[in-house]
Coordinates of C-alpha atoms in Angstrom, one line a residue:
M25 CA 1.1 6.6 -2.4
S26 CA 1.3 3.2 -4.2
T27 CA 2.3 0.8 -1.4
I28 CA 2.0 1.2 2.4
T29 CA 5.0 2.4 4.4
G30 CA 3.3 3.4 7.6
Y31 CA 0.1 1.9 9.0
P32 CA -2.7 3.3 11.1
Q33 CA -2.0 2.2 14.7
A34 CA -5.3 0.3 14.9
A35 CA -4.5 -1.6 11.7
I36 CA -1.3 -3.2 13.2
N37 CA -2.6 -6.5 14.5
S38 CA -2.7 -10.2 13.8
K39 CA -5.9 -9.9 11.8
S40 CA -4.2 -7.8 9.1
S41 CA -3.5 -9.6 5.8
L42 CA -0.5 -7.4 5.3
F43 CA 1.5 -9.0 8.1
S44 CA 3.1 -12.4 8.5
S45 CA 5.8 -13.7 10.8
I46 CA 8.3 -13.7 7.9
R47 CA 7.5 -10.1 7.0
V48 CA 7.7 -8.9 10.6
I49 CA 11.1 -10.6 11.2
I50 CA 12.6 -9.0 8.1
E51 CA 11.1 -5.5 8.4
T52 CA 12.1 -5.3 12.1
A53 CA 15.8 -5.6 11.1
F54 CA 15.6 -2.4 9.2
Y55 CA 15.1 -0.4 12.4
G56 CA 18.2 -1.6 14.4
N57 CA 20.7 0.9 15.7
N58 CA 23.3 -0.8 13.5
V59 CA 21.5 0.5 10.4
Q60 CA 22.4 3.6 8.5
V61 CA 19.8 5.1 6.1
I62 CA 21.3 6.1 2.8
E63 CA 19.9 9.6 2.0
H64 CA 21.0 10.0 -1.7
L65 CA 22.8 8.2 -4.5
A66 CA 25.9 10.3 -4.2
Q67 CA 26.4 9.0 -0.7
A68 CA 26.1 5.4 -1.9
Y69 CA 28.7 6.2 -4.6
Q70 CA 31.2 7.4 -2.1
L71 CA 30.7 4.4 0.1
A72 CA 31.1 2.0 -2.8
A73 CA 34.2 3.9 -4.1
N74 CA 35.9 3.6 -0.7
S75 CA 34.9 0.0 -0.1
P76 CA 37.6 -2.7 0.2
G77 CA 37.9 -4.6 -3.0
T78 CA 36.5 -1.9 -5.2
I79 CA 38.4 -0.9 -8.3
V80 CA 37.9 2.8 -9.2
T81 CA 38.6 2.8 -13.0
D82 CA 39.6 5.8 -15.0
L83 CA 36.4 5.5 -17.1
A84 CA 34.2 8.6 -16.4
V85 CA 30.4 8.1 -15.8
S86 CA 28.3 9.9 -18.4
H87 CA 25.2 12.0 -17.5
T88 CA 26.2 12.4 -13.9
E89 CA 23.9 15.5 -13.4
E90 CA 20.8 13.6 -14.6
L91 CA 21.8 10.6 -12.5
K92 CA 22.4 12.8 -9.3
L93 CA 26.0 11.6 -9.0
P94 CA 29.2 13.5 -8.3
K95 CA 30.6 15.1 -11.5
D96 CA 33.9 13.2 -11.2
S97 CA 32.2 9.8 -10.8
K98 CA 34.0 6.8 -12.3
V99 CA 32.9 3.4 -13.3
L100 CA 33.4 1.1 -10.3
V101 CA 34.3 -2.6 -10.5
F102 CA 33.7 -5.2 -7.9
N103 CA 34.3 -8.9 -8.4
D104 CA 32.9 -11.9 -6.6
G105 CA 34.7 -15.2 -6.0
E106 CA 33.7 -18.6 -7.1
I107 CA 30.1 -17.9 -7.9
V108 CA 29.3 -15.4 -10.6
G109 CA 25.7 -16.2 -11.4
R110 CA 22.3 -16.9 -9.9
T111 CA 21.8 -20.0 -7.8
A112 CA 18.4 -21.5 -8.4
A113 CA 19.0 -24.2 -5.8
A114 CA 19.0 -21.6 -3.0
R115 CA 15.4 -20.5 -3.6
R116 CA 12.6 -21.3 -1.2
V117 CA 9.1 -19.8 -1.5
I118 CA 6.9 -19.5 1.5
G119 CA 3.4 -20.7 0.7
E120 CA 4.5 -23.4 -1.8
P121 CA 3.5 -26.9 -0.9
E122 CA 6.2 -28.8 1.1
I123 CA 7.8 -25.6 2.4
N124 CA 7.8 -25.6 6.2
Q125 CA 7.3 -22.0 7.2
V126 CA 8.1 -22.5 10.9
K127 CA 11.5 -24.1 10.0
Y128 CA 12.4 -21.0 7.9
E129 CA 11.2 -18.6 10.5
K130 CA 13.7 -20.0 13.0
I131 CA 16.5 -19.9 10.4
L132 CA 15.7 -16.3 9.5
R133 CA 15.5 -15.1 13.1
E134 CA 18.9 -16.6 13.9
A135 CA 20.4 -15.1 10.7
I136 CA 19.3 -11.6 11.7
Y137 CA 20.4 -12.1 15.3
Q138 CA 23.9 -13.2 14.2
S139 CA 24.2 -10.1 12.0
R140 CA 23.4 -7.6 14.8
T141 CA 27.0 -6.7 15.5
R142 CA 27.7 -5.5 12.0
Q143 CA 27.0 -2.2 10.2
F144 CA 24.1 -2.3 7.7
Y145 CA 22.9 0.2 5.1
H146 CA 19.2 0.8 4.3
G147 CA 18.5 1.9 0.7
E148 CA 15.1 2.9 -0.7
V149 CA 14.0 2.6 -4.4
I150 CA 11.0 2.7 -6.6
V151 CA 10.1 -0.3 -8.7
G152 CA 7.8 0.6 -11.6
L153 CA 8.3 3.8 -13.4
D154 CA 4.8 5.1 -14.0
Q155 CA 2.0 6.2 -11.8
E156 CA 0.0 3.2 -13.2
F157 CA 2.4 0.8 -11.5
S158 CA 4.9 2.0 -8.9
V159 CA 5.9 0.4 -5.6
K160 CA 8.5 1.2 -3.0
A161 CA 11.3 -1.3 -2.1
H162 CA 13.7 -1.2 0.8
V163 CA 17.0 -3.1 0.9
L164 CA 19.3 -3.9 3.8
I165 CA 22.9 -4.7 2.9
P166 CA 25.9 -5.1 5.3
E167 CA 29.2 -3.1 5.4
G168 CA 31.7 -4.6 2.9
F169 CA 29.1 -4.9 0.2
E170 CA 28.6 -1.2 -0.6
N171 CA 29.0 -1.9 -4.3
N172 CA 25.9 -4.1 -4.3
L173 CA 24.0 -1.3 -2.5
Y174 CA 25.2 1.3 -5.0
S175 CA 24.3 -1.0 -8.0
Y176 CA 20.9 -1.7 -6.5
L177 CA 20.1 2.0 -6.2
L178 CA 21.3 2.5 -9.8
N179 CA 19.4 -0.5 -11.2
F180 CA 16.1 0.6 -9.7
Q181 CA 14.9 4.2 -9.2
A182 CA 16.7 5.8 -6.2
L183 CA 14.5 8.2 -4.3
T184 CA 14.8 11.9 -4.8
A185 CA 12.3 14.7 -3.8
E186 CA 11.0 14.8 -7.4
I187 CA 10.6 11.0 -7.6
E188 CA 9.0 10.9 -4.2
N189 CA 6.4 13.5 -5.3
E190 CA 5.6 11.5 -8.4
Y191 CA 5.3 8.4 -6.4
Q192 CA 2.9 9.9 -3.9
H193 CA 0.5 10.5 -6.9
S194 CA 0.7 6.9 -8.1
Q195 CA -2.0 4.3 -8.2
T196 CA -2.6 3.0 -4.6
Y197 CA -2.4 -0.7 -3.8
H198 CA -3.4 -2.3 -0.5
E199 CA 0.0 -3.8 -0.2
G200 CA 3.0 -3.2 2.1
D201 CA 6.3 -1.9 0.8
L202 CA 8.8 -4.5 -0.4
Y203 CA 11.6 -5.4 2.1
I204 CA 14.8 -7.3 1.1
F205 CA 17.3 -8.3 3.8
A206 CA 20.7 -9.4 2.5
D207 CA 23.7 -11.0 4.3
P208 CA 26.2 -12.4 1.8
E209 CA 28.4 -13.6 4.7
W210 CA 25.8 -15.8 6.2
Q211 CA 26.7 -19.5 6.5
N212 CA 24.7 -22.6 7.4
P213 CA 26.0 -26.1 6.7
A214 CA 22.4 -27.2 5.8
F215 CA 22.4 -24.6 3.0
P216 CA 25.8 -24.9 1.2
D217 CA 24.3 -23.0 -1.8
G218 CA 23.0 -20.2 0.3
L219 CA 19.3 -19.4 0.9
V220 CA 16.9 -17.0 -0.9
L221 CA 13.7 -17.0 1.1
I222 CA 10.7 -15.4 -0.6
D223 CA 7.4 -14.5 1.1
A224 CA 5.8 -13.0 -2.0
V225 CA 2.3 -12.7 -0.5
H226 CA 3.7 -10.3 2.1
N227 CA 6.3 -8.6 -0.1
V228 CA 9.5 -9.6 1.7
A229 CA 12.6 -11.6 0.9
A230 CA 15.9 -12.6 2.5
V231 CA 19.1 -13.3 0.4
L232 CA 21.5 -15.2 2.6
G233 CA 25.0 -16.5 1.8
L234 CA 25.0 -15.1 -1.8
R235 CA 27.2 -12.3 -3.0
Y236 CA 26.1 -12.1 -6.7
F237 CA 24.2 -8.8 -7.3
G238 CA 21.7 -10.5 -9.6
E239 CA 20.2 -12.3 -6.6
L240 CA 19.1 -8.9 -5.1
K241 CA 17.8 -7.7 -8.4
K242 CA 15.8 -10.9 -9.1
A243 CA 14.5 -11.2 -5.5
T244 CA 13.1 -7.6 -5.8
L245 CA 11.6 -8.3 -9.2
T246 CA 10.1 -11.6 -7.9
L247 CA 8.2 -9.6 -5.3
A248 CA 7.2 -6.9 -7.7
W249 CA 6.0 -9.3 -10.3
A250 CA 3.9 -11.2 -7.7
L251 CA 2.4 -8.0 -6.5
A252 CA 1.6 -6.9 -10.0
S253 CA -0.1 -10.3 -10.8
R254 CA -2.3 -9.9 -7.8
N255 CA -3.3 -6.4 -8.9
G256 CA -4.4 -6.7 -12.5
F257 CA -1.1 -6.9 -14.4
I258 CA 0.8 -9.6 -16.4
A259 CA 4.3 -10.1 -15.0
C260 CA 6.9 -10.1 -17.8
H261 CA 10.5 -11.3 -17.8
G262 CA 11.2 -9.9 -21.2
G263 CA 11.9 -6.9 -23.4
L264 CA 9.6 -4.5 -25.1
K265 CA 10.1 -1.9 -27.8
Q266 CA 8.0 0.0 -30.4
Y267 CA 8.8 0.6 -34.0
Q268 CA 7.4 4.0 -35.2
F269 CA 7.0 3.9 -38.9
P270 CA 5.5 6.7 -41.0
S271 CA 2.4 4.5 -41.6
H272 CA 2.0 2.8 -38.3
H273 CA 3.4 1.9 -34.9
Y274 CA 4.3 -1.6 -34.0
T275 CA 4.8 -2.6 -30.3
M276 CA 6.4 -6.0 -29.6
A277 CA 7.5 -8.0 -26.6
V278 CA 10.2 -10.6 -26.5
F279 CA 10.5 -13.3 -23.8
G280 CA 13.6 -15.3 -23.2
L281 CA 16.2 -16.3 -20.6
S282 CA 19.5 -14.5 -20.2
G283 CA 21.7 -15.3 -23.2
S284 CA 18.8 -16.1 -25.5
G285 CA 19.1 -12.9 -27.4
K286 CA 16.4 -11.0 -25.6
S287 CA 18.4 -7.8 -25.0
T288 CA 19.9 -8.0 -28.5
I289 CA 16.5 -8.0 -30.1
T290 CA 15.0 -5.4 -27.8
L291 CA 17.8 -2.9 -28.0
A292 CA 18.7 -3.3 -31.7
K293 CA 17.7 -0.4 -34.1
R294 CA 18.3 0.6 -37.6
A295 CA 19.4 4.1 -38.8
D296 CA 16.2 4.6 -40.9
D297 CA 13.8 3.5 -38.1
V298 CA 12.7 5.3 -35.0
V299 CA 12.7 2.7 -32.2
T300 CA 11.4 3.4 -28.7
V301 CA 12.6 1.0 -26.0
L302 CA 10.7 0.4 -22.8
H303 CA 13.1 -2.2 -21.2
D304 CA 15.0 -5.4 -22.0
D305 CA 14.3 -7.4 -18.9
A306 CA 11.3 -6.5 -16.7
F307 CA 7.9 -4.9 -17.3
V308 CA 4.3 -5.4 -16.6
I309 CA 1.2 -5.3 -18.9
S310 CA -2.1 -3.9 -17.7
K311 CA -4.8 -6.6 -18.2
T312 CA -7.5 -4.0 -18.7
K313 CA -5.7 -1.3 -20.7
G314 CA -3.0 -3.3 -22.5
S315 CA -0.5 -0.6 -21.5
T316 CA 3.0 -1.4 -20.4
T317 CA 5.3 -0.1 -17.6
A318 CA 9.0 -0.7 -17.2
L319 CA 10.2 -1.7 -13.7
E320 CA 13.8 -0.5 -13.9
P321 CA 15.5 2.6 -15.4
A322 CA 18.8 0.9 -15.9
Y323 CA 20.0 -2.3 -17.6
F324 CA 21.9 -5.2 -15.9
D325 CA 23.6 -6.5 -19.1
K326 CA 26.2 -9.1 -20.0
T327 CA 29.6 -7.7 -21.0
Q328 CA 30.7 -10.7 -23.1
D329 CA 29.7 -9.0 -26.4
Y330 CA 31.5 -5.7 -25.8
A331 CA 35.1 -5.2 -26.7
S332 CA 37.1 -2.9 -24.4
D333 CA 36.8 0.0 -27.0
D334 CA 33.1 -0.5 -27.6
P335 CA 31.2 2.9 -27.4
T336 CA 28.5 1.2 -25.3
I337 CA 30.9 1.2 -22.4
A338 CA 30.4 4.9 -22.1
S339 CA 27.0 4.1 -20.6
F340 CA 28.4 1.7 -17.9
L341 CA 28.0 2.7 -14.2
T342 CA 29.3 -0.3 -12.3
C343 CA 30.7 -3.7 -13.4
Q344 CA 30.7 -7.0 -11.7
N345 CA 33.0 -10.0 -12.4
V346 CA 35.0 -8.3 -15.2
G347 CA 38.8 -7.7 -15.5
V348 CA 40.8 -4.5 -15.3
T349 CA 44.0 -3.6 -17.0
L350 CA 46.1 -0.6 -17.9
N351 CA 45.9 0.9 -21.4
D352 CA 48.8 2.5 -23.3
S353 CA 48.1 5.7 -21.5
G354 CA 48.3 4.1 -18.1
K355 CA 44.6 4.4 -17.5
K356 CA 42.6 1.6 -15.6
V357 CA 40.2 0.2 -18.2
L358 CA 37.9 -2.8 -18.5
V359 CA 38.8 -6.3 -19.7
T360 CA 35.4 -7.6 -21.0
E361 CA 34.3 -10.4 -23.3
D362 CA 34.2 -12.8 -20.3
I363 CA 38.0 -13.3 -20.4
R364 CA 38.2 -13.3 -16.6
N365 CA 35.1 -15.5 -16.1
G366 CA 31.7 -16.2 -17.5
N367 CA 28.7 -13.9 -17.0
G368 CA 30.6 -10.6 -16.6
R369 CA 28.0 -7.9 -16.0
A370 CA 27.5 -4.1 -16.0
I371 CA 24.8 -1.7 -14.8
K372 CA 24.2 0.5 -17.8
S373 CA 22.3 3.8 -17.6
R374 CA 19.1 4.4 -19.3
F375 CA 21.0 6.8 -21.7
V376 CA 22.4 3.9 -23.6
T377 CA 19.0 3.9 -25.5
P378 CA 18.3 7.4 -26.9
N379 CA 14.6 6.8 -27.3
R380 CA 13.9 5.3 -23.9
V381 CA 10.5 5.5 -22.4
D382 CA 9.1 4.2 -19.1
H383 CA 5.5 3.7 -20.1
L384 CA 3.5 3.0 -23.3
D385 CA -0.2 3.4 -23.6
D386 CA -0.3 1.5 -26.9
K387 CA -1.4 -2.1 -26.8
I388 CA 1.1 -4.9 -27.7
D389 CA 0.9 -6.0 -31.3
A390 CA 2.9 -9.2 -30.9
V391 CA 4.6 -11.5 -28.4
F392 CA 7.7 -13.4 -29.5
W393 CA 8.8 -16.5 -27.5
I394 CA 12.6 -16.8 -27.9
M395 CA 13.5 -20.5 -28.0
K396 CA 16.6 -22.6 -28.8
D397 CA 14.5 -25.5 -30.0
D398 CA 16.1 -26.9 -33.2
V399 CA 12.8 -28.5 -34.4
F400 CA 11.6 -25.0 -35.4
P401 CA 12.7 -22.9 -38.4
P402 CA 13.8 -19.3 -37.5
V403 CA 10.3 -17.8 -37.2
V404 CA 7.0 -19.6 -36.5
K405 CA 3.6 -18.0 -36.1
M406 CA 0.9 -19.5 -33.9
N407 CA -2.6 -19.1 -35.2
D408 CA -4.6 -19.9 -32.1
P409 CA -4.6 -18.1 -28.7
I410 CA -4.6 -21.4 -26.8
L411 CA -1.6 -22.7 -28.7
A412 CA 0.2 -19.4 -28.2
A413 CA -0.3 -19.6 -24.5
I414 CA 0.8 -23.3 -24.5
F415 CA 4.0 -22.5 -26.2
G416 CA 4.7 -19.8 -23.7
A417 CA 4.1 -22.3 -20.9
T418 CA 6.5 -24.7 -22.6
L419 CA 9.2 -22.2 -23.7
A420 CA 12.2 -24.3 -24.6
T421 CA 15.7 -22.9 -24.2
K422 CA 19.1 -23.7 -22.9
R423 CA 20.9 -22.6 -19.7
S424 CA 23.5 -19.9 -19.8
S425 CA 26.4 -18.6 -17.7
A426 CA 24.0 -16.2 -16.0
E427 CA 23.1 -19.2 -13.8
N428 CA 25.3 -21.0 -11.2
I429 CA 25.0 -24.6 -12.6
R430 CA 26.7 -27.3 -10.7
N431 CA 26.4 -29.9 -13.4
Q432 CA 27.8 -28.4 -16.6
E433 CA 26.1 -31.1 -18.7
E434 CA 22.9 -29.2 -18.1
V435 CA 24.2 -26.2 -20.0
D436 CA 23.5 -27.7 -23.4
Q437 CA 20.3 -29.5 -22.5
L438 CA 17.0 -28.2 -23.7
V439 CA 14.8 -27.2 -20.8
F440 CA 11.3 -25.8 -20.5
V441 CA 11.0 -22.5 -18.6
P442 CA 7.3 -21.3 -18.6
Y443 CA 7.1 -17.8 -20.0
A444 CA 10.9 -17.4 -19.6
N445 CA 10.3 -16.6 -16.0
P446 CA 12.0 -18.8 -13.4
F447 CA 11.1 -16.3 -10.8
R448 CA 7.3 -16.9 -10.8
V449 CA 6.0 -17.5 -7.3
Y450 CA 2.3 -18.1 -8.0
P451 CA 0.4 -20.9 -9.8
L452 CA 1.4 -21.3 -13.5
A453 CA -2.3 -21.3 -14.5
E454 CA -2.4 -17.6 -13.7
D455 CA 0.2 -16.7 -16.3
Y456 CA -1.4 -19.1 -18.8
Q457 CA -4.8 -17.5 -18.4
A458 CA -3.4 -13.9 -18.5
F459 CA -1.5 -14.5 -21.8
K460 CA -4.3 -16.4 -23.4
E461 CA -6.6 -13.4 -22.7
L462 CA -4.0 -11.1 -24.1
F463 CA -4.0 -13.1 -27.4
E464 CA -7.8 -13.5 -27.4
Q465 CA -9.1 -10.2 -26.2
Q466 CA -6.5 -7.8 -27.4
N467 CA -5.7 -9.5 -30.7
T468 CA -2.0 -9.8 -30.0
D469 CA -0.1 -12.0 -32.4
C470 CA 2.3 -14.6 -31.2
Y471 CA 5.5 -16.0 -32.7
I472 CA 8.4 -18.3 -31.9
L473 CA 11.9 -17.0 -32.6
N474 CA 14.5 -19.8 -32.8
T475 CA 17.8 -18.2 -32.0
G476 CA 19.7 -21.4 -31.9
F477 CA 20.1 -23.9 -34.8
F478 CA 17.8 -25.3 -37.4
D479 CA 18.7 -28.1 -39.7
Q480 CA 22.2 -27.9 -38.2
K481 CA 22.6 -24.3 -39.4
K482 CA 23.1 -21.4 -37.0
I483 CA 20.4 -18.8 -37.0
T484 CA 22.4 -15.6 -36.7
P485 CA 21.2 -12.4 -34.9
E486 CA 21.1 -10.7 -38.3
I487 CA 18.6 -13.2 -39.6
T488 CA 16.4 -12.8 -36.5
L489 CA 16.5 -9.0 -36.5
K490 CA 15.8 -8.8 -40.2
S491 CA 12.8 -11.2 -39.8
V492 CA 11.4 -9.2 -36.8
E493 CA 11.7 -5.9 -38.7
A494 CA 9.9 -7.4 -41.7
I495 CA 7.1 -8.6 -39.5
A496 CA 6.9 -5.1 -37.9
K497 CA 6.7 -3.5 -41.3
K498 CA 4.0 -6.0 -42.4
Q499 CA 6.1 -7.2 -45.3
V500 CA 5.9 -11.0 -44.7
Q501 CA 3.8 -14.0 -45.8
F502 CA 3.7 -17.1 -43.7
L503 CA 3.1 -20.7 -45.0
P504 CA 1.6 -23.7 -43.2
L505 CA 4.1 -25.8 -41.2
G506 CA 3.5 -29.1 -42.9
K507 CA 0.3 -30.9 -41.6
L508 CA -0.2 -28.4 -38.8
T509 CA -2.2 -25.4 -40.1
E510 CA -2.2 -24.1 -36.5
L511 CA 1.5 -23.2 -37.1
S512 CA 3.0 -21.4 -40.0
Y513 CA 6.5 -20.4 -40.8
L514 CA 8.3 -17.5 -42.5
P515 CA 10.3 -18.7 -45.5
I516 CA 13.9 -17.6 -45.2
A517 CA 16.6 -18.2 -47.9
G518 CA 19.1 -20.8 -47.0
F519 CA 16.9 -22.8 -44.6
S520 CA 15.2 -26.0 -45.7
E521 CA 11.5 -26.2 -46.0
R522 CA 11.0 -30.0 -45.9
F523 CA 8.2 -29.8 -43.4
N524 CA 6.1 -32.4 -45.1
E525 CA 8.8 -35.0 -45.0
V526 CA 8.3 -38.0 -42.6
T527 CA 11.6 -37.4 -40.7
Y528 CA 10.6 -33.8 -39.9
Q529 CA 7.1 -34.8 -38.8
E530 CA 8.6 -37.4 -36.5
R531 CA 10.9 -34.8 -34.9
L532 CA 8.1 -32.4 -34.5
Y533 CA 5.9 -35.1 -33.0
Q534 CA 8.7 -35.9 -30.4
R535 CA 9.1 -32.3 -29.4
L536 CA 5.4 -31.7 -29.0
S537 CA 5.2 -35.0 -27.0
S538 CA 7.9 -33.6 -24.7
R539 CA 5.9 -30.5 -24.2
N540 CA 2.8 -32.5 -23.4
Q541 CA 4.7 -34.7 -21.0
F542 CA 6.2 -31.6 -19.3
L543 CA 2.7 -30.2 -18.7
Q544 CA 1.5 -33.5 -17.3
E545 CA 4.5 -33.7 -15.0
Q546 CA 4.0 -30.1 -13.9
A547 CA 0.4 -30.9 -13.0
E548 CA 1.6 -33.7 -10.6
L549 CA 4.1 -31.5 -8.8
L550 CA 3.4 -29.7 -5.6
G551 CA -0.2 -30.7 -5.3
G552 CA -1.2 -29.3 -8.7
Y553 CA 0.5 -25.9 -8.0
H554 CA 1.7 -25.8 -11.7
E555 CA -1.3 -27.5 -13.3
L556 CA -2.8 -25.9 -16.4
P557 CA -6.4 -26.2 -17.5
A558 CA -7.2 -29.5 -19.3
E559 CA -7.6 -27.6 -22.6
A560 CA -3.8 -27.3 -22.8
T561 CA -3.0 -31.0 -22.9
E562 CA -6.1 -31.8 -24.9
Y563 CA -5.0 -29.3 -27.6
L564 CA -1.5 -30.8 -27.8
E565 CA -3.0 -34.3 -28.1
R566 CA -5.1 -33.2 -31.1
L567 CA -1.9 -31.9 -32.8
L568 CA -0.1 -35.1 -32.1
K569 CA -3.0 -37.1 -33.6
K570 CA -2.7 -34.9 -36.8
L571 CA 0.9 -35.7 -37.1
K572 CA 0.3 -39.4 -36.8
K573 CA -2.2 -39.5 -39.6

């Protein structure tokens, strides 16, 4: 099997690298007599449908037979309270400098002790949908939060006899299974934002005081990505699809935060194209083969762009933080478009994408960094692997309603999120080197997609999608971006091309300086934990000198 569930008796000791105090504290909770093991997905559906606060809509779930659900299953809605997004302030990573492990061991032991009088449910899933990368994850969720349990089993791959058999023949890793303990009702005055405790080296996490389902999803992916990085893969918070033209195939990956357009670009297709989708949020790339594997069968998607009569709703399985009303036939239906609150979400089944695959052997032809940096025209190509890796490490974007942000002024501020992955729990240099090697050794092209504004003009999804398809069809010609031959741009009608003008060169200089300063600041944080090789800042400084000539 892929990861280790049961250990030889002689291997269970303090010398084993697979155990830590945090791991043992969390895993032990799974064996209490207040824990009920969920045997199948239909059982989880019934628990969720009968849970207080659940709304059982009149929208039928499609493909129930394939999903192993009751034939009469309906779309379930469950809404949180004040918080409807991820809370970055709650996150603590064991092993990072300045994190006192002994302190968090005590907090965790007390949290689990306080939960002992309540009923919990133990669910099992597979993360990674191919024998090349496949790991087992366990989640423990208390009574009253059955909807999160059900959504978790839907979002990842719930175990069946067939899946278990496939899993047993997967690539083996010397790693323990993933364990995630969750108690949304936990309270501690020292942690008003809740606590997400990650011990990625030992594949365990605790999500305390947080109701939002996305916390469970991202905690699990955080552990899976870290495990993947240790075992020869590049961890990717992005989308991947393949165009299959008569003359050639074109495989492309897009990286961006929620709300950047990542899902729109990944899932978009044209009537005259055959498009195969791997996933729009989480996958891994084999460093040796260049092949890719999706981590999840389903999609956790925003509902803000779907009207109540959108045909995509036929693929919904559960919804979080959306409204419900009666239609003119007296049926309970959804109120979407973020009318109730920001960041309404739905678990969508894999059947929303007809040409869905879980694994691609083909190497990636291009990586697209999605940014909302108004210094760049709609599409920019990087002509050097080092520069391509640098721009990934300084991916500039804006916050969205997917995050629980206390200071709303931050929503419109440009921020750097390396490789669009705020869930990385290992040194930044590892991602930098991995992507640099992808560009160097596998001849993968790299582009920036600006999905915000350029020259005060909105770059629409139609412009972005048309540009991407033209690149995939090899029907484009790029021109040098002013003085910097290391960058080139795609001419697009309606957007200015005054890249040699002094005012533009000054703006570009300022934005590259910000990136250089960001990398220098990162190098000083946490004892160099986020430091990149010197070649990164040296490269940016050469570009800055060019712009000053």
